[in-house]
Coordinates of N, CA and C in Angstrom, one line a residue:
P5 N 69.8 208.9 181.9 CA 69.2 209.7 180.7 C 69.8 209.0 179.5
S6 N 69.0 209.2 178.3 CA 69.5 208.4 177.2 C 70.2 209.3 176.4
A7 N 71.2 208.8 175.7 CA 72.1 209.4 174.9 C 71.9 209.5 173.5
A8 N 71.6 210.4 172.8 CA 71.2 210.6 171.3 C 72.5 210.5 170.4
P9 N 72.3 209.6 169.4 CA 73.4 209.5 168.5 C 73.9 210.8 168.1
V10 N 75.2 211.1 168.1 CA 75.6 212.5 167.8 C 76.4 211.9 166.3
S11 N 76.2 213.0 165.5 CA 77.1 212.5 164.0 C 77.7 213.9 163.8
S12 N 79.0 213.9 163.9 CA 79.8 214.8 163.5 C 80.2 214.9 162.0
Q13 N 81.1 216.1 161.7 CA 81.4 215.9 160.2 C 82.4 215.2 159.9
Y14 N 83.3 214.8 161.3 CA 84.3 213.8 160.9 C 83.8 212.5 160.8
L15 N 82.8 212.0 161.5 CA 82.2 211.0 161.3 C 81.6 210.8 160.2
G16 N 81.1 211.7 159.6 CA 80.4 211.8 158.3 C 81.6 211.4 157.1
T17 N 82.7 212.1 157.4 CA 83.5 211.9 156.3 C 84.0 210.5 156.4
L18 N 84.3 210.0 157.7 CA 84.8 208.6 157.9 C 83.7 207.5 157.4
K19 N 82.5 207.9 157.4 CA 81.5 206.9 156.8 C 81.5 207.0 155.3
V20 N 81.7 208.3 154.8 CA 81.9 208.1 153.4 C 83.2 207.5 152.8
L21 N 84.2 207.7 153.5 CA 85.4 206.9 153.1 C 85.2 205.5 153.4
E22 N 84.6 205.0 154.5 CA 84.3 203.6 154.5 C 83.5 203.0 153.6
D23 N 82.3 203.8 153.2 CA 81.3 203.3 151.9 C 82.3 203.3 150.8
K24 N 83.1 204.0 150.7 CA 83.9 203.9 149.3 C 84.8 202.8 149.3
R25 N 85.6 202.5 150.6 CA 86.3 201.4 150.6 C 85.6 199.9 150.5
V26 N 84.3 200.2 151.2 CA 83.7 198.9 150.8 C 83.0 198.6 149.5
Q27 N 82.7 199.7 148.9 CA 82.5 199.7 147.3 C 83.7 199.3 146.5
N28 N 84.9 199.7 147.2 CA 86.1 199.5 146.2 C 86.5 197.8 146.6
N29 N 86.1 197.5 147.7 CA 86.4 196.0 148.2 C 85.5 195.2 147.4
N30 N 84.1 195.6 147.3 CA 83.1 194.8 146.5 C 83.4 194.6 145.0
T31 N 84.1 195.8 144.5 CA 84.5 195.7 143.2 C 85.6 194.8 143.0
E32 N 86.6 194.9 143.9 CA 87.7 193.9 143.8 C 87.4 192.4 144.1
F33 N 86.2 192.2 144.9 CA 85.6 191.0 145.0 C 85.2 190.4 143.7
D34 N 84.0 191.4 143.2 CA 83.5 191.1 141.9 C 84.7 190.6 140.9
K35 N 85.9 191.4 140.8 CA 86.9 190.9 140.0 C 87.5 189.7 140.3
A36 N 87.7 189.3 141.6 CA 88.1 188.0 141.9 C 87.1 186.7 141.3
D37 N 86.0 187.4 141.8 CA 84.9 186.2 141.3 C 84.9 186.2 140.0
S38 N 84.9 187.2 139.3 CA 84.9 187.0 137.9 C 86.0 186.3 137.2
L39 N 87.2 186.4 137.8 CA 88.6 185.8 137.6 C 88.2 184.1 137.9
R40 N 87.7 184.0 139.0 CA 87.6 182.6 139.4 C 86.5 181.9 138.6
A41 N 85.4 182.6 138.3 CA 84.5 182.3 137.4 C 85.0 181.8 136.0
A42 N 86.2 182.7 135.4 CA 86.5 182.6 134.3 C 87.5 181.3 134.4
V43 N 88.1 181.4 135.5 CA 89.0 180.1 135.5 C 88.4 178.9 135.5
F44 N 87.2 178.9 136.5 CA 86.4 177.5 136.4 C 85.7 177.4 135.2
Q45 N 85.4 178.3 134.5 CA 84.8 178.0 133.1 C 85.6 177.5 132.3
N46 N 86.9 178.0 132.1 CA 88.0 177.4 131.5 C 88.6 175.9 131.9
W47 N 88.5 175.6 133.1 CA 88.7 174.3 133.6 C 87.6 173.5 133.2
L48 N 86.2 173.8 133.3 CA 85.2 173.1 132.9 C 85.5 172.8 131.3
E49 N 85.5 173.7 130.4 CA 85.8 173.7 129.1 C 86.8 172.8 128.7
K50 N 88.1 172.8 129.7 CA 89.1 171.8 129.5 C 88.7 170.2 129.8
K51 N 88.0 170.3 130.9 CA 87.4 169.0 131.3 C 86.4 168.2 130.4
R52 N 85.6 169.2 129.6 CA 84.6 168.9 128.8 C 85.5 168.1 127.5
V53 N 86.4 169.1 127.1 CA 87.3 168.7 126.1 C 87.9 167.4 126.3
F54 N 88.5 167.1 127.7 CA 89.3 165.9 128.1 C 88.3 164.7 128.0
L55 N 87.2 165.0 128.5 CA 86.2 164.0 128.6 C 85.7 163.5 127.3
L56 N 85.6 164.3 126.2 CA 85.4 164.1 124.9 C 86.5 163.4 124.3
E57 N 87.6 163.9 124.6 CA 89.0 163.1 124.1 C 89.1 161.7 124.6
L58 N 88.5 161.5 126.1 CA 88.9 160.4 126.7 C 87.7 159.4 126.0
K59 N 86.6 159.9 125.7 CA 85.5 158.9 125.4 C 85.9 158.6 123.9
K60 N 86.6 159.8 123.0 CA 87.1 159.2 121.7 C 88.1 158.0 121.6
I61 N 89.0 158.2 122.7 CA 90.0 157.3 123.0 C 89.3 155.8 123.3
E62 N 88.5 155.6 124.4 CA 87.8 154.9 124.7 C 86.8 154.0 123.3
K63 N 86.2 154.9 122.9 CA 85.3 154.4 121.6 C 86.5 153.7 120.7
K64 N 87.7 154.4 120.3 CA 88.8 153.9 119.5 C 89.3 152.6 120.1
K65 N 89.6 152.6 121.3 CA 90.0 151.3 122.0 C 88.9 150.1 121.7
A66 N 87.6 150.5 122.0 CA 86.6 149.6 121.8 C 86.5 149.1 120.3
E67 N 86.6 150.1 119.5 CA 86.6 149.7 118.0 C 87.8 148.8 117.8
E68 N 88.8 148.9 118.2 CA 90.2 148.3 117.9 C 89.8 147.0 118.8
L69 N 89.4 146.8 119.9 CA 89.2 145.6 120.5 C 88.2 144.6 119.7
R70 N 87.0 145.5 119.3 CA 86.0 144.7 118.4 C 86.7 144.1 116.9
N71 N 87.6 145.1 116.5 CA 88.3 144.8 115.2 C 89.2 143.8 115.4
N72 N 89.9 143.9 116.7 CA 90.9 142.6 117.0 C 90.0 141.3 117.0
A73 N 89.0 141.4 117.9 CA 88.0 140.2 118.1 C 87.6 139.7 116.6
E74 N 87.3 140.7 115.9 CA 86.7 140.0 114.4 C 88.0 139.4 113.6
K75 N 89.0 140.1 113.8 CA 90.2 139.7 113.0 C 90.5 138.2 113.6
K76 N 90.5 138.3 115.0 CA 91.0 136.8 115.4 C 89.9 135.8 115.2
E77 N 88.6 136.2 114.9 CA 87.3 135.3 114.6 C 87.7 135.1 113.2
A78 N 88.0 135.9 112.3 CA 88.2 135.8 110.9 C 89.5 134.8 110.9
V79 N 90.4 135.0 111.6 CA 91.6 134.1 111.4 C 91.2 132.7 112.1
K80 N 90.5 132.6 113.1 CA 90.0 131.3 113.5 C 89.3 130.6 112.3
R81 N 88.4 131.5 111.7 CA 87.5 130.8 110.6 C 88.4 130.3 109.6
E82 N 89.5 131.1 109.1 CA 90.3 130.7 107.9 C 91.2 129.5 108.4
E83 N 91.5 129.5 109.8 CA 92.2 128.3 110.2 C 91.4 127.0 110.0
A84 N 89.9 127.3 110.5 CA 89.2 126.1 110.4 C 88.8 125.7 109.3
I85 N 88.6 126.6 108.2 CA 88.6 126.2 106.6 C 89.9 125.6 106.0
A86 N 91.1 126.2 106.6 CA 92.3 125.6 106.1 C 92.6 124.3 106.6
S87 N 91.9 124.0 108.1 CA 92.1 122.6 108.5 C 91.2 121.7 107.8
F88 N 89.9 122.1 107.5 CA 89.0 121.6 106.7 C 89.5 121.0 105.4
E89 N 90.0 122.0 104.7 CA 90.5 121.9 103.5 C 91.5 120.7 103.4
A90 N 92.7 120.9 104.7 CA 93.8 119.8 104.7 C 93.2 118.5 104.8
W91 N 92.3 118.6 105.8 CA 91.6 117.3 106.1 C 90.8 116.6 104.8
K92 N 90.2 117.7 104.0 CA 89.3 117.0 102.9 C 90.4 116.5 101.9
K93 N 91.6 117.2 101.7 CA 92.7 116.7 100.7 C 93.5 115.5 101.5
K94 N 93.5 115.3 102.6 CA 93.9 114.1 103.2 C 93.1 113.0 102.9
K95 N 91.8 113.3 103.4 CA 90.8 112.1 103.0 C 90.7 111.8 101.4
G96 N 91.0 113.0 100.8 CA 90.9 112.5 99.3 C 92.2 111.7 98.8
R97 N 93.1 111.9 99.3 CA 94.4 111.2 99.0 C 94.4 109.8 99.5
E98 N 93.7 109.7 100.8 CA 93.4 108.3 101.1 C 92.3 107.6 100.5
A99 N 91.4 108.3 100.1 CA 90.5 107.8 99.2 C 91.0 107.2 97.9
K100 N 91.8 108.1 97.1 CA 92.5 108.0 96.0 C 93.4 106.6 96.4
K101 N 94.2 106.5 97.4 CA 94.9 105.4 97.6 C 94.1 104.4 97.7
L102 N 92.9 104.2 98.5 CA 92.3 103.1 98.6 C 91.5 102.5 97.4
S103 N 91.3 103.8 96.5 CA 90.6 103.5 95.1 C 91.7 102.6 94.3
E104 N 93.0 103.3 94.3 CA 94.2 102.7 93.7 C 94.3 101.1 93.8
K105 N 94.4 101.1 95.5 CA 94.8 99.7 95.9 C 93.4 98.8 95.5
K106 N 92.2 99.2 95.6 CA 91.1 98.2 94.9 C 91.3 98.1 93.5
K107 N 91.6 99.0 92.7 CA 92.0 98.8 91.4 C 93.1 97.8 91.3
L108 N 94.1 98.0 91.8 CA 95.2 97.1 91.8 C 94.7 95.6 92.2
E109 N 94.0 95.4 93.2 CA 93.5 94.1 93.7 C 92.7 93.6 92.6
E110 N 91.9 94.4 92.1 CA 90.8 93.9 91.0 C 91.7 93.5 89.9
L111 N 92.7 94.3 89.5 CA 93.5 94.0 88.4 C 94.4 92.7 88.5
K112 N 94.9 92.4 89.8 CA 95.6 91.2 90.1 C 94.5 90.1 89.9
K113 N 93.3 90.3 90.5 CA 92.4 89.2 90.4 C 92.1 88.8 89.0
K114 N 91.8 90.0 88.2 CA 91.5 89.9 86.8 C 92.7 89.0 86.2
K115 N 93.9 89.7 86.6 CA 95.0 88.9 85.7 C 95.1 87.4 86.3
A116 N 94.9 87.2 87.5 CA 94.9 85.7 88.1 C 93.7 85.1 87.2
A117 N 92.6 85.7 87.2 CA 91.5 84.9 86.2 C 91.8 84.6 85.2
E118 N 92.5 85.9 84.3 CA 93.0 85.4 82.8 C 93.9 84.3 82.9
Q119 N 95.1 84.4 84.0 CA 95.8 83.4 83.7 C 95.4 81.9 84.1
N120 N 94.4 82.0 84.8 CA 93.5 80.7 85.0 C 92.9 80.2 83.7
E121 N 92.3 81.2 83.0 CA 91.7 81.0 81.9 C 92.4 80.7 80.9
D122 N 93.7 81.3 80.8 CA 94.7 80.9 79.8 C 95.1 79.5 80.0
K123 N 95.3 79.1 81.4 CA 95.8 77.9 81.8 C 94.9 77.0 81.3
T124 N 93.5 77.2 81.8 CA 92.4 76.1 81.4 C 92.2 76.0 79.9
E125 N 92.3 77.2 79.1 CA 92.2 77.1 77.8 C 93.5 76.1 77.1
A126 N 94.5 76.3 77.7 CA 95.9 75.8 77.3 C 95.6 74.2 77.7
A127 N 95.3 73.9 78.7 CA 94.9 72.5 79.1 C 94.0 71.9 78.2
Q128 N 92.7 72.8 77.9 CA 91.8 72.2 77.0 C 92.3 71.9 75.6
K129 N 93.1 72.9 75.2 CA 94.0 72.6 73.9 C 94.9 71.6 73.9
A130 N 95.4 71.4 74.9 CA 96.5 70.2 74.9 C 95.6 68.9 74.9
F131 N 94.4 69.0 75.8 CA 93.6 67.5 75.6 C 93.2 67.4 74.4
E132 N 92.8 68.7 73.6 CA 92.1 68.2 72.3 C 93.2 67.9 71.4
K133 N 94.3 68.3 71.6 CA 95.4 67.8 70.7 C 95.8 66.4 71.2
W134 N 95.8 66.0 72.3 CA 96.0 64.8 72.7 C 94.9 63.7 72.2
K135 N 93.7 64.4 72.2 CA 92.7 63.4 71.9 C 92.7 63.2 70.2
E136 N 93.2 64.2 69.5 CA 93.2 64.2 67.9 C 94.3 63.3 67.7
R137 N 95.6 63.3 68.4 CA 96.6 62.5 68.4 C 96.3 61.1 68.7
K138 N 95.4 60.7 69.8 CA 94.9 59.6 70.1 C 94.0 58.8 68.8
V139 N 93.1 59.7 68.4 CA 92.2 59.3 67.6 C 93.0 58.8 66.1
E140 N 94.0 59.7 65.9 CA 94.9 59.5 64.8 C 95.6 58.2 64.8
Y141 N 96.1 58.2 66.2 CA 96.8 56.8 66.5 C 96.2 55.7 66.5
L142 N 94.7 55.7 66.9 CA 94.1 54.6 66.8 C 93.4 54.3 65.4
R143 N 93.2 55.4 64.7 CA 93.1 55.0 63.2 C 94.4 54.3 62.6
E144 N 95.4 54.9 62.9 CA 96.6 54.2 62.1 C 96.9 52.8 62.6
Q145 N 96.5 52.5 63.8 CA 96.6 51.2 64.3 C 95.5 50.5 63.8
S146 N 94.3 50.8 63.4 CA 93.3 50.2 62.9 C 93.6 49.8 61.5
R147 N 94.0 50.8 60.9 CA 94.7 51.0 59.2 C 95.8 49.7 59.4
K148 N 96.6 49.8 60.2 CA 97.8 48.8 60.1 C 97.3 47.4 60.5
E149 N 96.4 47.4 61.4 CA 95.7 46.0 61.8 C 94.9 45.5 60.5
K150 N 94.1 46.3 59.9 CA 93.4 45.9 58.8 C 94.4 45.5 57.7
Q151 N 95.5 46.3 57.7 CA 96.4 45.9 56.4 C 97.1 44.6 56.7
S152 N 97.5 44.4 58.0 CA 98.2 43.0 58.5 C 97.1 41.9 58.3
E153 N 95.9 42.3 58.7 CA 94.9 41.1 58.5 C 94.7 40.8 56.9
R154 N 94.6 41.8 55.9 CA 94.7 41.6 54.7 C 95.8 40.8 54.2
I155 N 97.1 41.2 54.6 CA 98.1 40.4 54.3 C 98.3 39.2 54.8
R156 N 97.8 39.0 56.3 CA 97.6 37.6 56.7 C 96.6 36.6 55.8
K157 N 95.5 37.3 55.6 CA 94.6 36.5 54.9 C 95.4 36.2 53.4
K158 N 95.7 37.2 52.6 CA 96.4 36.8 51.5 C 97.4 35.8 51.6
K159 N 98.2 35.9 52.6 CA 99.2 34.9 52.7 C 98.5 33.5 53.0
E160 N 97.5 33.4 53.9 CA 96.8 32.3 54.1 C 96.1 31.7 52.9
E161 N 95.6 32.8 52.0 CA 95.0 32.1 50.7 C 96.1 31.7 49.9
E162 N 97.1 32.4 49.7 CA 98.3 31.6 48.8 C 98.8 30.6 49.5
L163 N 98.8 30.3 50.9 CA 99.3 29.1 51.2 C 98.3 28.1 51.1
V164 N 97.1 28.2 51.3 CA 96.1 27.3 50.8 C 95.9 26.9 49.4
A165 N 96.2 28.0 48.5 CA 96.5 27.5 47.2 C 97.5 26.8 46.6
E166 N 98.6 27.0 47.5 CA 99.9 26.4 47.3 C 99.5 24.9 47.6
K167 N 98.9 24.9 48.9 CA 98.9 23.6 49.6 C 98.0 22.7 48.6
K168 N 96.8 23.3 48.1 CA 96.1 22.6 47.1 C 96.9 22.0 46.0
R169 N 97.6 22.9 45.5 CA 98.4 22.4 44.5 C 99.4 21.4 44.9
N170 N 99.6 21.2 46.1 CA 100.6 20.2 46.7 C 99.7 18.8 46.8
S171 N 100.3 17.8 47.5 CA 99.6 16.7 47.9 C 99.1 16.9 49.2
M172 N 98.1 15.9 49.5 CA 97.6 16.0 50.6 C 98.5 16.2 52.0
S173 N 99.7 15.4 51.8 CA 100.6 15.5 52.9 C 101.0 17.0 53.0
A174 N 101.4 17.6 52.1 CA 101.5 19.0 52.0 C 100.4 19.8 52.8
V175 N 99.2 19.4 52.4 CA 98.1 20.0 53.2 C 98.0 19.7 54.7
E176 N 98.4 18.4 54.9 CA 98.3 18.1 56.4 C 99.4 18.7 57.2
K177 N 100.7 18.9 56.4 CA 101.8 19.6 57.2 C 101.4 21.2 57.3
W178 N 100.7 21.6 56.3 CA 100.4 22.9 56.5 C 99.4 23.1 57.5
N179 N 98.5 22.2 57.6 CA 97.4 22.3 58.8 C 98.1 22.3 60.0
E180 N 99.1 21.2 60.3 CA 99.7 21.2 61.5 C 100.5 22.4 61.7
R181 N 101.2 23.0 60.8 CA 101.9 24.2 61.0 C 101.0 25.4 61.5
K182 N 99.7 25.5 60.7 CA 98.6 26.4 61.1 C 98.3 26.0 62.8
E183 N 98.1 24.9 62.7 CA 97.6 24.5 64.2 C 98.7 24.8 65.2
E184 N 99.9 24.6 64.9 CA 101.1 24.9 66.0 C 101.0 26.5 66.0
Y185 N 100.6 27.3 64.8 CA 100.8 28.3 64.8 C 99.7 29.1 65.7
M186 N 98.5 28.6 65.8 CA 97.4 29.0 66.4 C 97.6 28.5 67.8
K187 N 98.2 27.3 68.2 CA 98.6 26.9 69.5 C 99.4 27.8 70.1
Q188 N 100.6 28.4 69.2 CA 101.5 29.3 69.7 C 101.1 30.6 70.1
K189 N 100.1 31.0 69.3 CA 99.4 32.4 69.3 C 98.7 32.2 70.8
K190 N 97.8 31.1 70.9 CA 97.1 30.9 72.1 C 98.0 30.8 73.3
V191 N 99.1 30.2 73.2 CA 100.1 30.1 74.3 C 100.5 31.6 74.6
E192 N 100.9 32.4 73.5 CA 101.4 33.7 73.8 C 100.4 34.5 74.3
K193 N 98.9 34.5 73.9 CA 97.9 35.1 74.6 C 97.8 34.6 76.0
V194 N 97.8 33.3 76.2 CA 97.7 32.9 77.7 C 98.9 33.6 78.6
Q195 N 100.2 33.5 78.0 CA 101.3 34.0 78.7 C 101.0 35.6 79.0
E196 N 100.5 36.1 77.8 CA 100.4 37.7 78.1 C 99.3 37.9 79.0
R197 N 98.1 37.2 79.2 CA 97.3 37.4 80.0 C 97.6 37.0 81.6
R198 N 98.4 35.8 81.6 CA 98.9 35.3 83.0 C 100.0 36.8 83.4
K199 N 100.6 37.1 82.4 CA 101.7 38.3 82.9 C 100.8 39.5 83.3
Q200 N 99.8 39.9 82.7 CA 99.0 41.1 83.3 C 98.3 40.7 84.5
E201 N 97.9 39.4 84.6 CA 97.4 38.9 85.9 C 98.3 39.0 86.9
I202 N 99.3 38.7 86.7 CA 100.5 38.7 87.8 C 101.0 40.3 88.0
Q203 N 100.9 41.2 87.0 CA 101.2 42.5 87.4 C 100.3 42.9 88.2
Q204 N 98.9 42.6 87.9 CA 97.8 43.2 88.7 C 97.7 42.7 89.9
A205 N 98.2 41.6 90.1 CA 98.3 40.8 91.4 C 99.3 41.6 92.4
K206 N 100.4 41.7 91.7 CA 101.6 42.5 92.6 C 101.1 44.0 92.8
K207 N 100.3 44.7 92.0 CA 99.8 46.0 92.0 C 99.0 46.0 93.1
E208 N 98.0 44.9 93.3 CA 96.9 44.8 94.3 C 97.7 44.4 95.7
E209 N 98.5 43.6 95.6 CA 99.4 43.5 96.8 C 100.1 44.6 97.3
K210 N 100.7 45.3 96.4 CA 101.6 46.5 96.9 C 100.3 47.4 97.5
N211 N 99.3 47.8 96.8 CA 98.4 48.5 97.5 C 97.6 48.0 98.9
K212 N 97.5 47.0 98.7 CA 97.1 46.2 100.1 C 98.2 46.5 101.2
K213 N 99.4 46.1 100.8 CA 100.5 46.6 101.8 C 100.7 47.9 102.2
A214 N 100.6 48.8 101.2 CA 100.6 50.2 101.4 C 99.1 50.8 102.5
M215 N 98.2 50.0 101.9 CA 97.1 50.4 102.9 C 97.2 49.8 104.4
E216 N 97.7 48.5 104.6 CA 98.0 47.9 106.0 C 99.1 48.8 106.6
E217 N 100.2 49.4 105.8 CA 101.2 50.0 106.5 C 100.4 51.3 106.9
Y218 N 99.7 51.8 106.0 CA 98.8 53.4 106.5 C 97.9 53.0 107.6
E219 N 97.2 51.9 107.8 CA 96.5 51.7 109.0 C 97.4 51.5 110.3
R220 N 98.5 50.7 110.0 CA 99.2 50.5 111.2 C 99.7 51.9 111.8
W221 N 100.0 52.8 110.8 CA 100.6 54.4 111.1 C 99.6 55.0 111.9
L222 N 98.3 54.7 111.4 CA 97.2 55.7 111.6 C 96.7 55.1 113.1
E223 N 97.0 53.8 113.3 CA 96.8 53.1 114.7 C 97.8 53.7 115.6
K224 N 98.9 53.7 115.3 CA 100.0 54.2 116.1 C 99.7 55.7 116.5
K225 N 99.4 56.5 115.6 CA 99.2 57.8 115.9 C 98.2 58.1 116.6
E226 N 97.1 57.2 116.6 CA 95.9 57.5 117.4 C 96.3 57.0 119.0
R227 N 97.2 55.8 118.9 CA 97.5 55.4 120.4 C 98.3 56.5 120.8
R228 N 99.4 57.1 120.2 CA 100.2 58.1 120.6 C 99.4 59.3 121.1
E229 N 98.5 59.8 120.4 CA 97.4 60.9 120.7 C 96.7 60.7 121.8
Q230 N 96.4 59.5 122.0 CA 95.4 59.0 123.3 C 96.6 59.1 124.5
L231 N 97.7 58.4 124.2 CA 98.6 58.6 125.4 C 99.0 60.1 125.7
E232 N 99.3 60.9 124.6 CA 99.5 62.3 125.0 C 98.3 62.9 125.7
K233 N 97.0 62.6 125.3 CA 96.0 63.2 126.2 C 95.9 62.9 127.5
K234 N 96.3 61.4 127.8 CA 96.2 61.0 129.1 C 97.2 61.5 129.9
Q235 N 98.5 61.7 129.3 CA 99.6 62.3 130.1 C 99.2 63.7 130.5
K236 N 98.6 64.4 129.5 CA 98.3 65.9 129.6 C 97.2 66.0 130.9
K237 N 96.4 65.3 130.7 CA 94.9 65.1 131.8 C 95.7 64.6 133.1
L238 N 96.8 63.8 133.1 CA 97.5 63.4 134.4 C 98.3 64.6 134.9
Q239 N 99.0 65.1 133.9 CA 99.7 66.4 134.4 C 99.0 67.5 135.0
A240 N 97.8 67.9 134.1 CA 96.7 68.7 134.9 C 96.3 68.4 136.1
V241 N 95.8 67.1 136.3 CA 95.4 66.7 137.7 C 96.6 66.7 138.7
R242 N 97.7 66.5 138.5 CA 98.8 66.6 139.3 C 99.1 68.2 139.8
G243 N 99.0 68.8 138.4 CA 99.2 70.4 138.9 C 98.1 70.8 139.8
H244 N 97.0 70.6 139.6 CA 95.7 71.1 140.3 C 95.9 70.6 141.8
E245 N 96.5 69.3 142.0 CA 96.2 68.7 143.3 C 97.5 69.1 144.1
G246 N 98.3 69.5 143.4 CA 99.8 69.8 144.0 C 100.4 68.6 144.5
P247 N 101.7 68.8 144.9 CA 102.5 67.6 145.0 C 102.0 66.5 146.3
S248 N 101.9 65.6 146.2 CA 101.4 64.4 147.4 C 102.4 64.4 148.4
P249 N 101.9 64.1 149.4 CA 102.6 64.1 150.6 C 103.8 63.0 150.6
W250 N 103.7 62.0 149.8 CA 104.6 61.0 149.8 C 105.5 61.2 148.4
S251 N 105.3 62.2 147.7 CA 106.2 62.2 146.5 C 107.5 62.7 146.9
P252 N 108.7 62.6 146.2 CA 109.9 62.7 146.8 C 110.3 64.3 146.2
P253 N 111.0 65.1 147.0 CA 111.3 66.4 146.7 C 111.9 66.6 145.5

């Protein structure tokens, strides 16, 4: 036989109490869920704030890295510019030194040319003065010779006149003295010419001996050079051939 559920007042009371307990428990669970939700929301908010702060820090670091990189690049550019300026100054100094050196060399060349020009001009002036003195000397000599000739002719004329006034013997004696005088002059001229010829012959003989001595020296030099060349060739041949088997140690 089937048993039908029986609900007594006691059980009804227990059920009511049980429903209240469950309801109370649900309320407590809701409070716990709300608390956990609040804690979770608070954690989420803190995490969001933390992530935002972390992003700010990373962004700041990235900006600092970028700024540092830009600073380094700027420093490199400044160093490159400074290095280029230093190189340009150095090249400028070197170019200045080279220009000064060239100017000094040109000045030396100019000074040497001026000195040569001065020497040439001085030599030309000295030559002109010598030529003037030579011309003056020749003029003086010509004047003296003409004067001597006039005096001589005058004396001759006086002698002729005197001899004409004297007897023929006196004229003959004068002619004899004149002839002797002319002979003496001829002898002196011959002696002078002979002296010059002897001097010229001595000079030519001296030059001839000097030339012969030079030719003998040149011939000795050529023989010595040929002998040295033969000796060098012989030494070279001996050096390449090595010691012959019969040569002494």
